[in-house]
PDB file of C-alpha atoms in Angstrom:
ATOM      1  CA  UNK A   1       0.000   0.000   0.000  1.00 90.00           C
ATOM      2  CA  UNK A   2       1.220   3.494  -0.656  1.00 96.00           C
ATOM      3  CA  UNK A   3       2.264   5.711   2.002  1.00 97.00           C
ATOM      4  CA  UNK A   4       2.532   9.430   2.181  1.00 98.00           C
ATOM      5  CA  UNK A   5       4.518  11.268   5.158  1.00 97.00           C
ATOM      6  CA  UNK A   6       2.572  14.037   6.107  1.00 97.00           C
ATOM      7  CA  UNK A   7       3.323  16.610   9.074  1.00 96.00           C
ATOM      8  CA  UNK A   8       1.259  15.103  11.231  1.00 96.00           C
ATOM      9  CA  UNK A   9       2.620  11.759  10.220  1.00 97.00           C
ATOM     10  CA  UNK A  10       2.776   8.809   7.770  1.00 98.00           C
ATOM     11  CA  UNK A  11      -0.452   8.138   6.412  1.00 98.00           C
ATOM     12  CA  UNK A  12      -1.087   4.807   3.974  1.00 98.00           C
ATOM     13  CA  UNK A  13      -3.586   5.421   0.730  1.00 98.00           C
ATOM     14  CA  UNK A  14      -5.057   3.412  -1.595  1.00 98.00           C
ATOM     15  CA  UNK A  15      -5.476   4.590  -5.688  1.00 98.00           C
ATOM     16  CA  UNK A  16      -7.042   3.007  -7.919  1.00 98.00           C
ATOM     17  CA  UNK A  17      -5.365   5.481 -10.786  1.00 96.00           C
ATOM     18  CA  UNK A  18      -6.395   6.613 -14.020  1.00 91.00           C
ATOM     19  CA  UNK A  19      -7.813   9.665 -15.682  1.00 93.00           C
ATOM     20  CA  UNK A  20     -10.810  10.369 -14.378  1.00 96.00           C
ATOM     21  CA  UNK A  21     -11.982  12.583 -12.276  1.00 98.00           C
ATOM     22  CA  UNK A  22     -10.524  12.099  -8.808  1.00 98.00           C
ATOM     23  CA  UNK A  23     -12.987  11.097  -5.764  1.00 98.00           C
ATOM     24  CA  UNK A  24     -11.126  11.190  -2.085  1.00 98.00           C
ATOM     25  CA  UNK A  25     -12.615   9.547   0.607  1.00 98.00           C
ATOM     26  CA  UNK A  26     -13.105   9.672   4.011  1.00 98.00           C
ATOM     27  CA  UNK A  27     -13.921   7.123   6.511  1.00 98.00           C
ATOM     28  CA  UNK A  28     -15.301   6.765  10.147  1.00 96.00           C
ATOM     29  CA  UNK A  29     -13.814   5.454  13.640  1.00 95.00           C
ATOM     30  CA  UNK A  30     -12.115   3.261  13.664  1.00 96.00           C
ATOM     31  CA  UNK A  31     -12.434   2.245  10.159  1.00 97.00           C
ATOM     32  CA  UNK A  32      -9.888   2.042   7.459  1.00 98.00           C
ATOM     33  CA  UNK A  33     -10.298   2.091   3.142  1.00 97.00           C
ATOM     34  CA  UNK A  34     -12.502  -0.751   3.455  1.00 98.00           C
ATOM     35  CA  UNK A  35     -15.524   1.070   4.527  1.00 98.00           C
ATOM     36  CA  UNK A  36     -15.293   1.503   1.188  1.00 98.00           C
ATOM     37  CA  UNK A  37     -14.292  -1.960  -0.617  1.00 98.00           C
ATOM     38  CA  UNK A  38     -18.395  -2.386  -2.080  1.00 98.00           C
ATOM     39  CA  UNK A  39     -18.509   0.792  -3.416  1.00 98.00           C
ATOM     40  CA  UNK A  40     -15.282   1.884  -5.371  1.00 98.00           C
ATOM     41  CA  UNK A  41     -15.435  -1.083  -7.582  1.00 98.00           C
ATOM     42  CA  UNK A  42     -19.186   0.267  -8.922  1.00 98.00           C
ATOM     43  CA  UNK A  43     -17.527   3.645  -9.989  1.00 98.00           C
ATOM     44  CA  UNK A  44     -15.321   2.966 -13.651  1.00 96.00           C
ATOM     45  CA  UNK A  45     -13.996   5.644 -14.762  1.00 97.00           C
ATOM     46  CA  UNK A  46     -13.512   7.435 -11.682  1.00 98.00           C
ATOM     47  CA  UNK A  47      -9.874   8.038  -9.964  1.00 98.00           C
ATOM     48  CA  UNK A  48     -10.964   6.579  -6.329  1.00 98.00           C
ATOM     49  CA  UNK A  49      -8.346   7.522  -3.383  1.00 98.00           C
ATOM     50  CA  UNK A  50      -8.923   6.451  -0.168  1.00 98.00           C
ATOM     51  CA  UNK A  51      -6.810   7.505   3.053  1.00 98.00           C
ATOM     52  CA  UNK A  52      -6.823   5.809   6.233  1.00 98.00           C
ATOM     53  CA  UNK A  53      -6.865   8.881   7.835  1.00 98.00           C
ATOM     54  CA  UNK A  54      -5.664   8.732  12.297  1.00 98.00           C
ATOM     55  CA  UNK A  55      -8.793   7.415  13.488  1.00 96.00           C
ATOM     56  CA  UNK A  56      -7.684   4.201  15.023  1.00 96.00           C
ATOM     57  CA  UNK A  57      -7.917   2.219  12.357  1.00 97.00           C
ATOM     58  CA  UNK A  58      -4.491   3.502  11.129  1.00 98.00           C
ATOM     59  CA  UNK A  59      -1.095   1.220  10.680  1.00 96.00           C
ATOM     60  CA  UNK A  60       1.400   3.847  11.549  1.00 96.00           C
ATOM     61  CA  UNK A  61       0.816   5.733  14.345  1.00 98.00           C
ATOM     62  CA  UNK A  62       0.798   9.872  14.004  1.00 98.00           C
ATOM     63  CA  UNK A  63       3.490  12.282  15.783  1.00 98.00           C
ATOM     64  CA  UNK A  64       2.617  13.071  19.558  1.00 96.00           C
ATOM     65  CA  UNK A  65       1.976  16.507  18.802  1.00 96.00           C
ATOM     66  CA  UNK A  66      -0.685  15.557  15.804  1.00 97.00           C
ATOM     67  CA  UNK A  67      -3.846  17.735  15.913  1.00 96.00           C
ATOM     68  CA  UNK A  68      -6.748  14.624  16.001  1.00 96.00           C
ATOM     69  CA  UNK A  69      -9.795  17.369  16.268  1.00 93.00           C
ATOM     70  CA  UNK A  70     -12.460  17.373  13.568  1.00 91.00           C
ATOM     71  CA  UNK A  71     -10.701  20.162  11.644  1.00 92.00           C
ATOM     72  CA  UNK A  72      -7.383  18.841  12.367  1.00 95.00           C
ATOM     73  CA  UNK A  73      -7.643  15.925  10.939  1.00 97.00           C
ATOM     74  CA  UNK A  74      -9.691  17.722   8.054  1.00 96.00           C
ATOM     75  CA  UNK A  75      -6.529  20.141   7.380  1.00 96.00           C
ATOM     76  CA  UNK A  76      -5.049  16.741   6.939  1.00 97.00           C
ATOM     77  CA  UNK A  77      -6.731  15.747   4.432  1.00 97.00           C
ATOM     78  CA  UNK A  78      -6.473  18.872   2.941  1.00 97.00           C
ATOM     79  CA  UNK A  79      -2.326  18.428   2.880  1.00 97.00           C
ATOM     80  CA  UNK A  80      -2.885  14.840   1.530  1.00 98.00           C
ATOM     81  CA  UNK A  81      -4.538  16.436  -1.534  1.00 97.00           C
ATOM     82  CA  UNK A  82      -2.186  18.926  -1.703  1.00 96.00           C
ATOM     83  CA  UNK A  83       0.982  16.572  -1.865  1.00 97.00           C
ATOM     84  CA  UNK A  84      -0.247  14.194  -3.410  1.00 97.00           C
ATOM     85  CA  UNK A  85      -0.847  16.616  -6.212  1.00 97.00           C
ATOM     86  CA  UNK A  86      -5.107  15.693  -7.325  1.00 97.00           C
ATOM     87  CA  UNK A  87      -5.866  19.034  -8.372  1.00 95.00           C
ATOM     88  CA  UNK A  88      -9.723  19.638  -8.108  1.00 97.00           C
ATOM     89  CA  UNK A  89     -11.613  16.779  -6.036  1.00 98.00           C
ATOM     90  CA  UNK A  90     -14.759  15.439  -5.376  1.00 98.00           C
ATOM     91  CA  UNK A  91     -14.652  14.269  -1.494  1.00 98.00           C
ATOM     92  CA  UNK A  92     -16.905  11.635  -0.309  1.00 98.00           C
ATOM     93  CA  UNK A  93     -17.859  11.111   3.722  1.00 98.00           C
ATOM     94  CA  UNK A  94     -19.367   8.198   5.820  1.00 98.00           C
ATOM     95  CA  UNK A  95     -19.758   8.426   9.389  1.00 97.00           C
ATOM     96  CA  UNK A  96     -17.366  10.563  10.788  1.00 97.00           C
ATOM     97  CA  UNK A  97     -18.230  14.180   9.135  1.00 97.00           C
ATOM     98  CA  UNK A  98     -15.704  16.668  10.183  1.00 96.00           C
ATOM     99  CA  UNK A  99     -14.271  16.418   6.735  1.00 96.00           C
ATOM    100  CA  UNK A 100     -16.478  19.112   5.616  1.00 96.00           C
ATOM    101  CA  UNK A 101     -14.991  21.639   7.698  1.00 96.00           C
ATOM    102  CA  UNK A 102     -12.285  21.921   5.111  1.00 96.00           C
ATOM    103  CA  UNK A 103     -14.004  23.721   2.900  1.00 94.00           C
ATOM    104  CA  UNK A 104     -13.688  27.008   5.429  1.00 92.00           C
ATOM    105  CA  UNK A 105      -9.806  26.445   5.015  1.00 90.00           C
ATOM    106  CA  UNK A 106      -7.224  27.265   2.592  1.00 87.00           C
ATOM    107  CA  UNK A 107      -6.884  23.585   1.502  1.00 78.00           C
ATOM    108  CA  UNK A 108     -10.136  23.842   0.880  1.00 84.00           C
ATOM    109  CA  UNK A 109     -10.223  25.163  -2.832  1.00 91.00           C
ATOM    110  CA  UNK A 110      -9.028  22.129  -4.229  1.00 95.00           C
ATOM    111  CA  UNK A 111     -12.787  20.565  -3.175  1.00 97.00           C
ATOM    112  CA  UNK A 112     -14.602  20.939  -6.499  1.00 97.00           C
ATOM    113  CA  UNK A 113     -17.912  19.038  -4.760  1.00 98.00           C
ATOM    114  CA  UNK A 114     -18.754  17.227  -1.834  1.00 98.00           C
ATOM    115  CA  UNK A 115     -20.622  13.998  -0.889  1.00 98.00           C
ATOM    116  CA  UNK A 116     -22.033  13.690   2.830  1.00 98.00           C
ATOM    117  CA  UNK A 117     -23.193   9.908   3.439  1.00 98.00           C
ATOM    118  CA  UNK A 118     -24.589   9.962   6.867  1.00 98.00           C
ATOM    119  CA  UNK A 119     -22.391  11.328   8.740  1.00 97.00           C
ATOM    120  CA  UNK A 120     -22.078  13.413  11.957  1.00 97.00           C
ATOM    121  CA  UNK A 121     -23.224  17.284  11.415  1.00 97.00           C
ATOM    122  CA  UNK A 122     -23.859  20.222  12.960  1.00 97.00           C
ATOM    123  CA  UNK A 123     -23.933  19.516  16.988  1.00 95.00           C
ATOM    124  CA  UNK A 124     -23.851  15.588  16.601  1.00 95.00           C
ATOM    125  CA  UNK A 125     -19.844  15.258  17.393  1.00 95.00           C
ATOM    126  CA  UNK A 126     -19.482  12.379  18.433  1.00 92.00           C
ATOM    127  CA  UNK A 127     -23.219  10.618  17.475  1.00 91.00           C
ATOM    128  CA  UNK A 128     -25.640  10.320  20.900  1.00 79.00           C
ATOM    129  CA  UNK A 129     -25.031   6.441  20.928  1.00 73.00           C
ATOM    130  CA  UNK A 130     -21.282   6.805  20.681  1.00 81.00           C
ATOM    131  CA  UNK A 131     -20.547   9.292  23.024  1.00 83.00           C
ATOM    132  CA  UNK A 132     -19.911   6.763  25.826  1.00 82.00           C
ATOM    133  CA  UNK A 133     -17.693   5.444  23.798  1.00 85.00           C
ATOM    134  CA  UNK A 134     -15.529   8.581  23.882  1.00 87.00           C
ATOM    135  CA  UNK A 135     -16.458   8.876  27.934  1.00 88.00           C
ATOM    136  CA  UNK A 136     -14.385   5.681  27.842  1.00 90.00           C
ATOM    137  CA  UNK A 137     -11.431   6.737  25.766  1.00 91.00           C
ATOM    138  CA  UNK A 138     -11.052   9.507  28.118  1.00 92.00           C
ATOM    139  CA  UNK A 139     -10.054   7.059  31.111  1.00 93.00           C
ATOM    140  CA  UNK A 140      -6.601   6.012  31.724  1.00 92.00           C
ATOM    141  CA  UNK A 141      -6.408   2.335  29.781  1.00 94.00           C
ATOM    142  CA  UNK A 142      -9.477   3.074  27.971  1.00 93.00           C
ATOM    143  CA  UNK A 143      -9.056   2.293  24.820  1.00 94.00           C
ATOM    144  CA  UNK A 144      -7.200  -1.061  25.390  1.00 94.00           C
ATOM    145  CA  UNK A 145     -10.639  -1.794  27.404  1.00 93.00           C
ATOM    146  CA  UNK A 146     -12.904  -1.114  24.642  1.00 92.00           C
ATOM    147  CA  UNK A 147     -10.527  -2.749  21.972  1.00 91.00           C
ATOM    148  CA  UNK A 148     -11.126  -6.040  24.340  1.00 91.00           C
ATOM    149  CA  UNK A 149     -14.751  -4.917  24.737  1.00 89.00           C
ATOM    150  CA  UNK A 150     -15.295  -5.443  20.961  1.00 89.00           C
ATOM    151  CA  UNK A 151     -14.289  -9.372  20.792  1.00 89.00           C
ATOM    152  CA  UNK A 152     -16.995 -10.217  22.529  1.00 90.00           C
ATOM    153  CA  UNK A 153     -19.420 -11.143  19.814  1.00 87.00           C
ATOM    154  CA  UNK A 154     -22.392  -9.961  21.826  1.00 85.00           C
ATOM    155  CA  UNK A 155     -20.769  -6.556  22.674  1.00 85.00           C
ATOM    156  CA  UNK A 156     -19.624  -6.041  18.730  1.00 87.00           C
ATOM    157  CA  UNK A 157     -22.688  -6.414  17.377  1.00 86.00           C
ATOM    158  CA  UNK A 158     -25.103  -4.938  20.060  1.00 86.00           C
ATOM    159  CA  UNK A 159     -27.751  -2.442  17.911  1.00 83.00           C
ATOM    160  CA  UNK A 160     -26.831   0.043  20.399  1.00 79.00           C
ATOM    161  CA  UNK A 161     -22.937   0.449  19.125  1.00 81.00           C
ATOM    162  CA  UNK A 162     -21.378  -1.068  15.531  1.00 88.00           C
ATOM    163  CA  UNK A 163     -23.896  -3.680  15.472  1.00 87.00           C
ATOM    164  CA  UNK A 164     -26.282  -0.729  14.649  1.00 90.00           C
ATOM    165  CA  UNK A 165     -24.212   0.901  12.195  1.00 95.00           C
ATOM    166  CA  UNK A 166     -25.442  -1.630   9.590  1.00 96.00           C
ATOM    167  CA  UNK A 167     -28.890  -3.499   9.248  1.00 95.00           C
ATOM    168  CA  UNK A 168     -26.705  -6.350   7.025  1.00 92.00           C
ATOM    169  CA  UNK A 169     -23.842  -6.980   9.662  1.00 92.00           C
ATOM    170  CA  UNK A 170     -20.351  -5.728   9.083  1.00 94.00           C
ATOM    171  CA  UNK A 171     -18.099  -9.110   8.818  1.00 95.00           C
ATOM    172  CA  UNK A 172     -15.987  -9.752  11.507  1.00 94.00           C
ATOM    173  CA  UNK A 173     -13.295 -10.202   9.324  1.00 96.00           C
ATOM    174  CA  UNK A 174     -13.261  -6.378   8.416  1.00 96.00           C
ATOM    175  CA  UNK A 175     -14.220  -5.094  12.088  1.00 94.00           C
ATOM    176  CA  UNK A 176     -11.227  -7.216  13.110  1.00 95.00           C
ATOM    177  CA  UNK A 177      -9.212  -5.324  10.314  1.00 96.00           C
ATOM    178  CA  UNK A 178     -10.399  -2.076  11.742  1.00 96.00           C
ATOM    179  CA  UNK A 179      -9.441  -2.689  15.312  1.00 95.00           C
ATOM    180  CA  UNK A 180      -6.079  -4.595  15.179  1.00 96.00           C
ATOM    181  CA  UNK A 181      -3.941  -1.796  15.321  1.00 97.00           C
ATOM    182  CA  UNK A 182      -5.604   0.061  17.979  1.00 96.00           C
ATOM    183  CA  UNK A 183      -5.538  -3.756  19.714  1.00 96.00           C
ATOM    184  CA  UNK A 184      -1.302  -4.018  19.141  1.00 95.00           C
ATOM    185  CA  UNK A 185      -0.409  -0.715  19.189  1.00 97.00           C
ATOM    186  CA  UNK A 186      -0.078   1.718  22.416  1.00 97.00           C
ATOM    187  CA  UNK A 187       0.695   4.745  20.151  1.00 98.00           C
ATOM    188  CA  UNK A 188      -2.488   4.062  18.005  1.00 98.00           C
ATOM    189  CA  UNK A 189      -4.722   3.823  21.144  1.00 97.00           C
ATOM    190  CA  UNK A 190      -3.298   7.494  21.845  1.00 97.00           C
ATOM    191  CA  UNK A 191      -3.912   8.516  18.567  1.00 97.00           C
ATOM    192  CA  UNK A 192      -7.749   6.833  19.076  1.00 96.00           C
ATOM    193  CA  UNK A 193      -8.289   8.466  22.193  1.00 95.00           C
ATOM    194  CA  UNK A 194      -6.895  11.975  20.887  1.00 96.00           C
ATOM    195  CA  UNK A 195      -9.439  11.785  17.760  1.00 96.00           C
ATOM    196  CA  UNK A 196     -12.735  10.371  19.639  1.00 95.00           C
ATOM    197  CA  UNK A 197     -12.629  13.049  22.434  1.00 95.00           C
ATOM    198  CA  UNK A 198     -11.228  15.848  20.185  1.00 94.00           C
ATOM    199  CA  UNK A 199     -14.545  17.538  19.176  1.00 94.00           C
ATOM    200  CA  UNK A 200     -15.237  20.534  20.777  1.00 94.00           C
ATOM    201  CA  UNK A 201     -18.443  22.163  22.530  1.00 93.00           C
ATOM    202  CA  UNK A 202     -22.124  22.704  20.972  1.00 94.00           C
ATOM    203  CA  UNK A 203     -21.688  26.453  20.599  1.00 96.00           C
ATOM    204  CA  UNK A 204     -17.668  26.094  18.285  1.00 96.00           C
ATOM    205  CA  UNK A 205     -19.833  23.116  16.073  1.00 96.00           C
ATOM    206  CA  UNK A 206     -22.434  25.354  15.547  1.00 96.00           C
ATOM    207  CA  UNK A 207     -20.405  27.683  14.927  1.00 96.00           C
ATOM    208  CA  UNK A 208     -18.323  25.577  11.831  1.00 95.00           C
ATOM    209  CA  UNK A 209     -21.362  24.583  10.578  1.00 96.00           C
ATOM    210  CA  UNK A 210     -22.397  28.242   9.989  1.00 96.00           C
ATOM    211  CA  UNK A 211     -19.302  28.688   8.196  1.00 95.00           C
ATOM    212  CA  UNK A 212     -19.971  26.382   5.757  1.00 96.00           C
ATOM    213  CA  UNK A 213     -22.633  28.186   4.057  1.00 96.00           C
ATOM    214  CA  UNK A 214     -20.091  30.324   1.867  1.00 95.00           C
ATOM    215  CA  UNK A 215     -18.913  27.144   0.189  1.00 96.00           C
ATOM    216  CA  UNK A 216     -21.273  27.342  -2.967  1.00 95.00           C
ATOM    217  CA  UNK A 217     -20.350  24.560  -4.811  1.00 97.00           C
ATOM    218  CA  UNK A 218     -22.408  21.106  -5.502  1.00 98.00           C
ATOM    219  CA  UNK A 219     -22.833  19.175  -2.707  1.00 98.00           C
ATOM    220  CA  UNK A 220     -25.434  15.749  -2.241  1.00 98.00           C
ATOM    221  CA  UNK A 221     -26.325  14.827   0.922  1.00 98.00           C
ATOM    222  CA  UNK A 222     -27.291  10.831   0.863  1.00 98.00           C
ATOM    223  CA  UNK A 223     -29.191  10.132   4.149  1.00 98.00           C
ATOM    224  CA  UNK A 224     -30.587   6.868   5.587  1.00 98.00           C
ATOM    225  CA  UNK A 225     -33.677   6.500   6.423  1.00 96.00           C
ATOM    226  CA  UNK A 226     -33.213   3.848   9.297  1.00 94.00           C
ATOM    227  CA  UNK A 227     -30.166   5.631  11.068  1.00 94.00           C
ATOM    228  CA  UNK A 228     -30.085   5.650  14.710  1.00 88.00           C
ATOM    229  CA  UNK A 229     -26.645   7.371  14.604  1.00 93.00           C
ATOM    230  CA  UNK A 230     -27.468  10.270  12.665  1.00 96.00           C
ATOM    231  CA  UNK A 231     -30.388  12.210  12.841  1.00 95.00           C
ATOM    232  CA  UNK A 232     -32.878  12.164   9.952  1.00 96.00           C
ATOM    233  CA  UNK A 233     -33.366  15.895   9.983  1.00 97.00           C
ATOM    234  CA  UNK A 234     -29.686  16.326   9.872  1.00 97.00           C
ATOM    235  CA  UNK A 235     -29.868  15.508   5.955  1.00 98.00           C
ATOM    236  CA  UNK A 236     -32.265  17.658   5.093  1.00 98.00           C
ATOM    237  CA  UNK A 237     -30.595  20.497   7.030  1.00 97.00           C
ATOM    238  CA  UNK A 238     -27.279  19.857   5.572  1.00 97.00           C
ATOM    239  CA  UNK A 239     -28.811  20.295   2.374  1.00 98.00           C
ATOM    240  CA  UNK A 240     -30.572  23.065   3.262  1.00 97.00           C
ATOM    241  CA  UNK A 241     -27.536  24.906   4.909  1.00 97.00           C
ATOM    242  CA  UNK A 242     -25.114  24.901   1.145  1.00 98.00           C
ATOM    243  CA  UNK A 243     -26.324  26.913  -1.293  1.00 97.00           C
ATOM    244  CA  UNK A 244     -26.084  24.112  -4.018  1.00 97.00           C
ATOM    245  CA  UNK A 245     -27.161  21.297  -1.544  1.00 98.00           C
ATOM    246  CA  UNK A 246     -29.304  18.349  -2.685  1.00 98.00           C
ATOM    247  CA  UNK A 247     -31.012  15.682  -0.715  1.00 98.00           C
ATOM    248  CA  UNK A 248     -31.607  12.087  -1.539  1.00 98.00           C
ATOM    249  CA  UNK A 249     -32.697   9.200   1.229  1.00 98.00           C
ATOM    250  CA  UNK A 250     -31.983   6.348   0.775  1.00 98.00           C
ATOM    251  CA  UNK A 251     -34.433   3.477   2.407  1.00 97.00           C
ATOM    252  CA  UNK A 252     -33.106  -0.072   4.269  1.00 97.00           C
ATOM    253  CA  UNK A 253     -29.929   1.146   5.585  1.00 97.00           C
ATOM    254  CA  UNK A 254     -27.965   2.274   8.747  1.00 97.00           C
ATOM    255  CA  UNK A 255     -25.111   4.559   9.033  1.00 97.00           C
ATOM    256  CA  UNK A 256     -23.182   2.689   7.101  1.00 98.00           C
ATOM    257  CA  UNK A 257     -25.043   2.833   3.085  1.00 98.00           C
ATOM    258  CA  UNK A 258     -21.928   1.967   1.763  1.00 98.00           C
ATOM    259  CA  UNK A 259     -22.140  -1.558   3.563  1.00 98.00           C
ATOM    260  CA  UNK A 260     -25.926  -1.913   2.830  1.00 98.00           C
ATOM    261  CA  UNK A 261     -26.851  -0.297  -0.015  1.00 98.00           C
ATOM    262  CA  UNK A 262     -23.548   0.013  -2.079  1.00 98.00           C
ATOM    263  CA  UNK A 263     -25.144  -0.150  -5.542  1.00 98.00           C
ATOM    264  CA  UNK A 264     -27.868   2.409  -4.637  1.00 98.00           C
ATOM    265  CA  UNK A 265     -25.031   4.499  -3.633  1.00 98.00           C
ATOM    266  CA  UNK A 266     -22.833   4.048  -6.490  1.00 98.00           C
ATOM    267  CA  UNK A 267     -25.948   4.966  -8.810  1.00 98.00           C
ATOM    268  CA  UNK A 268     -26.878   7.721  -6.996  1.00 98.00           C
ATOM    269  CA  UNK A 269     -23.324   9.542  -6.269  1.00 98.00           C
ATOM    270  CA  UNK A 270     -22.681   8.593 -10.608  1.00 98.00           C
ATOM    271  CA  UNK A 271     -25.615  10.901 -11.114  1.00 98.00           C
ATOM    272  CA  UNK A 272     -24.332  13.633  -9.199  1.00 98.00           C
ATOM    273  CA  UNK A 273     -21.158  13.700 -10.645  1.00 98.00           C
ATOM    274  CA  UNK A 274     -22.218  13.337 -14.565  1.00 98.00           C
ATOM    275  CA  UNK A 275     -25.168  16.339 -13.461  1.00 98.00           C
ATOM    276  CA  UNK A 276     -22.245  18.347 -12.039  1.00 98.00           C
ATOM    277  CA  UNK A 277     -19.799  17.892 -15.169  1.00 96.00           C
ATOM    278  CA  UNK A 278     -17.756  15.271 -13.582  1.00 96.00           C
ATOM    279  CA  UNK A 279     -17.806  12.894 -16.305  1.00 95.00           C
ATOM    280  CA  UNK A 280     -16.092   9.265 -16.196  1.00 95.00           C
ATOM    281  CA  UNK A 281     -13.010   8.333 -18.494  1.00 94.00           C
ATOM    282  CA  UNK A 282     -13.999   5.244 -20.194  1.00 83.00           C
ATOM    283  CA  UNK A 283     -11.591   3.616 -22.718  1.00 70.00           C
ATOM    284  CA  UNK A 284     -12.687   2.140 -25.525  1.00 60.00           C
ATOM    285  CA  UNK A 285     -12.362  -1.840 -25.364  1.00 56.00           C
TER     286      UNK A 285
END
């Protein structure tokens, strides 16, 4: 896998190259590119690139100093696009949602469009049902608790934490993915900590969020309907809040719609970018 140092630290990528228009995207905690793995195989013609940004899920652990808050790791992705050279982007969120706080910074004119898949907004930093989660990672040994926690089959897929994040089951085979270096690592559960109690307080989210109403570019918001992580009105204020926001719902999923409804997805995030002159590069056969 590639690997890009950064200056908050070495962060791995995946590309799936070409000449199409490039799509960068962002994942949730503590999940890694393969959030993803359903989705980015539906969309030829497209140049997908997917960071594992610091969320826990990462293989290299960041510098000490690294700012884990929801814009800091935003500004992060905002230097990934930068060095990595991808010019004008379309970026694509699941789950965790500070990612669109980039567009209020410098970095953030190389965002051509933006895709928000049910993901945290506004005030909702970190979701209701995970915020004990982050009560825990604030403890002393907390994170090596909940990293144990989550073997326990019972505990994993409880409709109250991941188990909810999907109404078709994440395998264990990728939730083990996403928490083995968080399990091994003691620099990783630092990093996991910093990032889930980074956000700050109601009034400097609200705040953000106001901000982003001078980024007038296209942006879809794709909401599920059966989401007990993110609010259902949270879509169609998210829409609401950028000038050239659009809603679409999409029914029989959880957080995750790029684990249960990855065609739908595909389809509908195609349309958006053909209706906003984003065309694919296919080759003739």
């Amino acid at each position: 896998m590639p690997r890009i140092t950064l200056s908050c630290g070495p962060i791995d990528y995946e590309d799936t190259g070409g000449e199409g228009p490039v799509l960068v995207f962002g994942h949730g905690l503590p999940m890694n590119e393969t959030q993803w793995r359903k989705v980015v195989p539906l969309l030829d013609g497209y140049r997908c690139v997917l960071p594992t940004l610091p969320m826990g899920g990462h293989r290299q652990p960041m510098h000490p100093d690294a700012d884990l808050s929801p814009r800091g790791v935003a500004r992060l992705v905002g230097e990934f696009i930068e060095r990595l050279g991808l010019g004008q982007v379309t970026l694509v969120l699941n789950d965790w949602g500070g990612g669109q706080f980039l567009v209020s910074e410098e970095p953030g004119r190389h965002i051509a469009r933006l895709v928000l898949v049910a993901c945290e907004a506004f005030d909702n930093f970190p979701p209701g049902p995970a915020r004990a989660m982050a009560q825990m990672c604030r403890v002393p040994g907390g994170v090596w608790f909940l990293t144990r926690l989550m073997r326990v089959p019972a505990i994993r897929h409880s409709r109250g934490g991941y188990g909810g994040m999907s109404l078709r089951g994440v395998p264990d085979e990728i939730m083990d993915d996403w928490f083995a270096p968080a399990t091994r690592s003691r620099a990783i559960r630092r990093d996991f900590a910093k990032f889930a109690t980074g956000a700050p307080g109601r009034r400097t989210l609200l705040a953000w969020s106001e901000r982003l109403r001078d980024f007038d570019r296209p942006v879809l918001v794709v909401w599920a309907t059966e989401d007990r992580m993110m609010p259902r009105e949270h879509g169609r204020r998210l829409a609401e809040l950028y000038p050239q926001g659009r809603l679409i719902e999409i029914a029989d999923s959880s957080t995750l719609i790029p684990e249960d409804q990855p065609e739908r997805l595909a389809q509908v995030l195609t349309d958006f970018l053909i209706q906003t002159g984003a065309e694919p590069v296919r080759h003739a056969s």
